[in-house]
């Protein structure tokens, strides 16, 4: 059973998401919150698999709450999906670094909301196609941070190749096809890279690929 907490200051949105998710087999909404401080309390109490996190909330917004949740080792298995609009995507870099595993827009199709919950609950990240890819590209395009690839010294040349492909949004199967590897071998490489670079999930690997210059707006470096 996938346990979900919904954090949004609008009761109608919480009720709509809750009704949709509770109607699905294998998904249960175990808590709701209307503020940043409240969602932290609920997450500590319920230990959900997934949090659907609004950005704009009182008493600590969703970005602050995401940062706080990520600091607790006992909540390391809780995955956060930021529910956002394009108007606030300047906050994407901060949210990803804080530990967000994906993004949704509030007017997303119901099937995509359900899919997002299942994807992040399985330990993967909501990367592509669509919203997150565009948001990451906007982040990369607007980033003024100097390129520092020293972190890449921790990984092998083959792992750099894999990381570059992850940065372009390729799945394990697509990485395997590109590099003539089995999907399982590709998955093993990705897992090792996450461990070596202390990345929580594939979303953070994408950011690392952009920030180090390994990938530039969808082009491998």
Coordinates of N, CA, C and O in Angstrom, one line a residue, residues 70-174:
X70 N 13.8 16.7 4.5 CA 15.0 16.1 4.0 C 16.1 16.0 5.0 O 17.1 15.2 4.8
X71 N 16.1 16.8 6.1 CA 17.1 16.8 7.1 C 17.0 15.7 8.1 O 17.9 15.4 8.8
X72 N 15.9 15.0 8.1 CA 15.6 13.9 9.1 C 15.9 12.5 8.5 O 15.3 12.1 7.5
X73 N 17.0 11.9 9.0 CA 17.3 10.5 8.4 C 16.2 9.5 8.5 O 16.0 8.7 7.6
X74 N 15.3 9.6 9.5 CA 14.2 8.7 9.6 C 13.1 8.9 8.5 O 12.3 8.1 8.4
X75 N 13.2 10.0 7.8 CA 12.3 10.3 6.7 C 12.9 10.1 5.3 O 12.4 10.6 4.3
X76 N 14.0 9.5 5.3 CA 14.8 9.3 4.0 C 14.0 8.6 3.0 O 14.2 8.8 1.8
X77 N 13.1 7.7 3.4 CA 12.3 7.0 2.4 C 11.0 7.7 1.9 O 10.3 7.2 1.1
X78 N 10.8 8.9 2.5 CA 9.6 9.7 2.1 C 10.0 10.5 0.8 O 10.9 11.3 0.8
X79 N 9.2 10.3 -0.2 CA 9.4 11.0 -1.5 C 8.5 12.2 -1.6 O 7.3 12.1 -1.3
X80 N 9.0 13.3 -2.1 CA 8.2 14.5 -2.2 C 8.0 14.9 -3.7 O 9.0 15.0 -4.5
X81 N 6.7 15.1 -4.1 CA 6.4 15.6 -5.4 C 5.9 17.1 -5.2 O 4.9 17.3 -4.5
X82 N 6.6 18.0 -5.8 CA 6.2 19.4 -5.8 C 5.0 19.6 -6.7 O 5.1 19.3 -7.9
X83 N 3.9 20.2 -6.2 CA 2.8 20.6 -7.1 C 2.9 22.1 -7.3 O 2.8 22.9 -6.4
X84 N 3.1 22.4 -8.6 CA 3.6 23.7 -8.9 C 2.9 24.3 -10.2 O 2.0 23.6 -10.8
X85 N 3.2 25.5 -10.5 CA 2.8 26.1 -11.8 C 4.0 26.7 -12.4 O 5.0 26.9 -11.7
X86 N 4.0 27.0 -13.7 CA 5.2 27.5 -14.4 C 5.6 28.9 -13.8 O 6.7 29.3 -13.9
X87 N 4.6 29.6 -13.2 CA 4.9 30.9 -12.7 C 5.9 30.8 -11.5 O 6.5 31.9 -11.2
X88 N 6.1 29.7 -10.9 CA 7.0 29.6 -9.8 C 8.2 28.7 -10.0 O 8.9 28.3 -9.1
X89 N 8.5 28.4 -11.3 CA 9.5 27.5 -11.6 C 10.9 28.0 -11.3 O 11.9 27.3 -11.5
X90 N 11.0 29.3 -10.9 CA 12.3 29.8 -10.5 C 12.8 29.2 -9.2 O 14.0 29.3 -8.9
X91 N 11.9 28.5 -8.5 CA 12.3 27.8 -7.3 C 12.7 26.3 -7.5 O 13.0 25.6 -6.5
X92 N 12.7 25.9 -8.7 CA 13.0 24.5 -9.0 C 14.3 24.0 -8.5 O 14.4 22.9 -7.9
X93 N 15.4 24.8 -8.7 CA 16.7 24.3 -8.3 C 16.7 24.1 -6.8 O 17.3 23.1 -6.3
X94 N 16.1 25.1 -6.0 CA 16.1 24.9 -4.6 C 15.3 23.7 -4.2 O 15.7 22.9 -3.3
X95 N 14.2 23.4 -4.8 CA 13.4 22.3 -4.5 C 14.1 20.9 -4.8 O 14.0 20.0 -4.0
X96 N 14.8 20.9 -5.9 CA 15.5 19.7 -6.2 C 16.6 19.4 -5.2 O 16.8 18.3 -4.8
X97 N 17.4 20.4 -4.9 CA 18.5 20.3 -4.0 C 18.0 19.9 -2.6 O 18.6 19.2 -1.9
X98 N 16.7 20.3 -2.3 CA 16.2 19.9 -1.0 C 15.7 18.5 -1.0 O 15.6 17.9 0.1
X99 N 15.5 17.9 -2.1 CA 15.2 16.5 -2.1 C 13.9 16.1 -2.9 O 13.4 15.0 -2.7
X100 N 13.3 17.1 -3.6 CA 12.1 16.8 -4.3 C 12.3 15.7 -5.4 O 13.4 15.8 -6.1
X101 N 11.4 14.8 -5.6 CA 11.6 13.7 -6.6 C 10.8 14.0 -7.9 O 10.8 13.1 -8.7
X102 N 10.1 15.1 -7.9 CA 9.3 15.3 -9.2 C 8.4 16.5 -9.0 O 8.4 17.2 -8.0
X103 N 7.8 16.8 -10.1 CA 6.9 18.0 -10.2 C 5.6 17.7 -11.0 O 5.6 16.9 -11.9
X104 N 4.6 18.4 -10.6 CA 3.3 18.3 -11.3 C 2.7 19.7 -11.3 O 2.9 20.5 -10.4
X105 N 1.9 20.0 -12.4 CA 1.2 21.2 -12.4 C -0.2 20.9 -11.8 O -0.7 19.7 -11.9
X106 N -0.9 21.9 -11.2 CA -2.1 21.6 -10.5 C -3.3 21.2 -11.4 O -4.2 20.5 -11.0
X107 N -3.2 21.5 -12.7 CA -4.2 21.1 -13.6 C -3.9 19.9 -14.4 O -4.4 19.6 -15.5
X108 N -3.0 19.1 -13.9 CA -2.6 17.9 -14.5 C -3.7 16.9 -14.6 O -4.7 16.9 -13.9
X109 N -3.7 16.0 -15.6 CA -4.7 15.0 -15.8 C -4.7 14.0 -14.6 O -3.6 13.7 -14.1
X110 N -5.8 13.6 -14.2 CA -5.9 12.6 -13.0 C -4.9 11.4 -13.2 O -4.3 11.0 -12.2
X111 N -4.9 10.9 -14.4 CA -4.0 9.7 -14.6 C -2.6 10.0 -14.4 O -1.8 9.2 -13.9
X112 N -2.2 11.3 -14.7 CA -0.8 11.6 -14.5 C -0.5 11.8 -13.0 O 0.7 11.5 -12.5
X113 N -1.4 12.3 -12.2 CA -1.2 12.4 -10.8 C -1.0 11.0 -10.2 O -0.1 10.8 -9.4
X114 N -1.9 10.1 -10.6 CA -1.8 8.7 -10.0 C -0.4 8.1 -10.5 O 0.3 7.4 -9.7
X115 N -0.1 8.3 -11.7 CA 1.2 7.8 -12.2 C 2.4 8.4 -11.5 O 3.3 7.6 -11.1
X116 N 2.3 9.6 -11.2 CA 3.4 10.3 -10.4 C 3.6 9.7 -9.1 O 4.7 9.4 -8.6
X117 N 2.5 9.4 -8.4 CA 2.5 8.8 -7.1 C 3.2 7.5 -7.1 O 4.1 7.1 -6.3
X118 N 2.8 6.7 -8.1 CA 3.3 5.3 -8.2 C 4.8 5.3 -8.6 O 5.6 4.5 -8.1
X119 N 5.2 6.2 -9.5 CA 6.6 6.3 -9.9 C 7.5 6.7 -8.8 O 8.5 6.0 -8.5
X120 N 7.2 7.7 -8.0 CA 8.1 8.1 -7.0 C 8.1 7.2 -5.8 O 9.1 7.0 -5.1
X121 N 6.9 6.5 -5.6 CA 6.9 5.5 -4.5 C 7.7 4.3 -4.8 O 8.3 3.7 -3.9
X122 N 8.0 4.0 -6.1 CA 8.8 2.9 -6.4 C 10.3 3.3 -6.3 O 11.2 2.4 -6.5
X123 N 10.6 4.5 -6.0 CA 12.0 4.9 -5.8 C 12.6 5.6 -7.0 O 13.7 6.0 -7.0
X124 N 11.8 5.8 -8.0 CA 12.2 6.5 -9.2 C 11.9 8.0 -9.1 O 11.4 8.4 -8.1
X125 N 12.1 8.7 -10.1 CA 11.8 10.2 -10.1 C 11.0 10.5 -11.3 O 11.1 9.9 -12.4
X126 N 10.2 11.6 -11.2 CA 9.3 12.0 -12.3 C 10.1 13.0 -13.1 O 10.1 14.2 -12.9
X127 N 10.8 12.4 -14.1 CA 11.7 13.2 -14.9 C 11.2 13.7 -16.3 O 11.4 14.8 -16.7
X128 N 10.6 12.8 -17.0 CA 10.3 13.1 -18.4 C 9.2 12.1 -18.9 O 9.0 11.1 -18.3
X129 N 8.5 12.5 -19.9 CA 8.5 13.7 -20.6 C 7.8 14.8 -19.9 O 7.1 14.6 -18.9
X130 N 7.8 16.0 -20.4 CA 6.9 17.1 -20.0 C 7.5 18.0 -18.9 O 8.6 18.5 -19.1
X131 N 6.7 18.2 -17.9 CA 7.0 19.3 -17.0 C 8.4 19.4 -16.4 O 9.1 20.4 -16.5
X132 N 8.9 18.3 -15.8 CA 10.1 18.4 -15.1 C 11.3 18.7 -16.1 O 12.2 19.5 -15.8
X133 N 11.3 18.1 -17.3 CA 12.3 18.3 -18.2 C 12.4 19.8 -18.6 O 13.5 20.4 -18.7
X134 N 11.2 20.4 -18.9 CA 11.2 21.8 -19.2 C 11.7 22.7 -18.0 O 12.4 23.7 -18.2
X135 N 11.3 22.3 -16.8 CA 11.7 23.1 -15.7 C 13.2 23.0 -15.5 O 13.8 24.0 -15.2
X136 N 13.7 21.8 -15.6 CA 15.2 21.7 -15.5 C 15.9 22.4 -16.6 O 17.0 23.0 -16.3
X137 N 15.4 22.5 -17.8 CA 16.1 23.2 -18.8 C 16.0 24.7 -18.5 O 17.0 25.4 -18.7
X138 N 14.9 25.2 -18.0 CA 14.8 26.6 -17.6 C 15.8 26.9 -16.5 O 16.5 28.0 -16.5
X139 N 15.9 26.0 -15.5 CA 16.9 26.1 -14.4 C 18.3 26.2 -15.0 O 19.1 27.1 -14.6
X140 N 18.6 25.3 -15.9 CA 20.0 25.3 -16.5 C 20.3 26.5 -17.3 O 21.4 27.1 -17.2
X141 N 19.3 27.0 -18.0 CA 19.4 28.2 -18.9 C 19.6 29.4 -18.0 O 20.4 30.3 -18.4
X142 N 19.0 29.5 -16.9 CA 19.1 30.6 -16.0 C 20.2 30.6 -15.0 O 20.4 31.5 -14.2
X143 N 20.9 29.4 -14.9 CA 21.9 29.3 -13.8 C 23.1 30.1 -14.1 O 23.6 30.1 -15.2
X144 N 23.6 30.8 -13.1 CA 24.8 31.6 -13.3 C 25.9 31.1 -12.4 O 26.9 31.7 -12.1
X145 N 25.8 29.8 -11.9 CA 26.8 29.2 -11.1 C 27.9 28.7 -12.0 O 27.7 28.1 -13.0
X146 N 29.1 29.0 -11.6 CA 30.3 28.6 -12.4 C 30.4 27.1 -12.4 O 30.1 26.4 -11.4
X147 N 30.7 26.5 -13.6 CA 30.8 25.1 -13.7 C 32.0 24.6 -12.9 O 33.1 25.1 -12.9
X148 N 31.7 23.5 -12.1 CA 32.7 22.9 -11.3 C 32.5 21.4 -11.4 O 31.5 20.8 -10.9
X149 N 33.3 20.7 -12.2 CA 33.2 19.3 -12.4 C 34.0 18.5 -11.5 O 34.2 17.3 -11.8
X150 N 34.6 19.0 -10.4 CA 35.5 18.3 -9.5 C 34.7 17.1 -8.9 O 35.3 16.1 -8.6
X151 N 33.4 17.2 -8.7 CA 32.6 16.1 -8.1 C 32.7 14.9 -9.0 O 32.6 13.8 -8.5
X152 N 32.9 15.1 -10.3 CA 32.9 13.9 -11.2 C 34.1 13.0 -11.1 O 34.2 12.0 -11.6
X153 N 35.1 13.5 -10.3 CA 36.3 12.7 -10.1 C 36.0 11.4 -9.3 O 36.8 10.5 -9.3
X154 N 34.8 11.4 -8.7 CA 34.4 10.3 -7.9 C 33.9 9.1 -8.7 O 33.7 8.0 -8.2
X155 N 33.6 9.4 -10.0 CA 33.0 8.3 -10.8 C 33.9 8.0 -12.0 O 34.8 8.8 -12.4
X156 N 33.7 6.8 -12.6 CA 34.5 6.3 -13.7 C 34.1 7.0 -15.0 O 33.1 7.6 -15.1
X157 N 34.9 6.8 -16.0 CA 34.6 7.3 -17.3 C 33.3 6.7 -17.8 O 32.4 7.4 -18.4
X158 N 33.1 5.4 -17.6 CA 31.8 4.8 -18.1 C 30.6 5.4 -17.3 O 29.6 5.7 -17.9
X159 N 30.8 5.7 -16.0 CA 29.8 6.3 -15.2 C 29.5 7.7 -15.7 O 28.3 8.2 -15.6
X160 N 30.5 8.4 -16.1 CA 30.2 9.7 -16.7 C 29.3 9.6 -17.9 O 28.5 10.5 -18.1
X161 N 29.6 8.6 -18.8 CA 28.8 8.4 -19.9 C 27.3 8.2 -19.5 O 26.4 8.7 -20.1
X162 N 27.2 7.3 -18.5 CA 25.8 7.0 -18.0 C 25.1 8.3 -17.4 O 24.0 8.6 -17.7
X163 N 25.9 9.0 -16.7 CA 25.4 10.2 -16.1 C 24.9 11.2 -17.1 O 23.9 11.9 -17.0
X164 N 25.7 11.4 -18.2 CA 25.3 12.3 -19.3 C 24.0 11.9 -19.9 O 23.1 12.8 -20.2
X165 N 23.7 10.6 -20.0 CA 22.5 10.1 -20.6 C 21.3 10.3 -19.6 O 20.2 10.6 -20.0
X166 N 21.6 10.1 -18.3 CA 20.6 10.3 -17.3 C 20.2 11.8 -17.4 O 19.0 12.2 -17.3
X167 N 21.2 12.7 -17.6 CA 20.9 14.1 -17.6 C 20.1 14.5 -18.8 O 19.4 15.5 -18.8
X168 N 20.1 13.7 -19.9 CA 19.2 13.9 -21.0 C 17.8 13.3 -20.9 O 17.0 13.4 -21.8
X169 N 17.6 12.7 -19.7 CA 16.3 12.1 -19.5 C 16.1 10.7 -20.0 O 14.9 10.2 -20.0
X170 N 17.1 10.0 -20.3 CA 17.0 8.6 -20.8 C 16.6 7.7 -19.7 O 17.1 7.8 -18.6
X171 N 15.8 6.7 -20.0 CA 15.5 5.6 -19.0 C 16.7 4.6 -19.0 O 17.6 4.7 -19.8
X172 N 16.6 3.7 -18.1 CA 17.7 2.7 -18.0 C 17.7 1.8 -19.3 O 18.8 1.5 -19.7
X173 N 16.6 1.5 -19.8 CA 16.5 0.7 -21.1 C 17.2 1.5 -22.2 O 17.9 0.9 -23.0
X174 N 16.9 2.8 -22.3 CA 17.4 3.6 -23.4 C 18.9 3.8 -23.2 O 19.7 3.8 -24.1

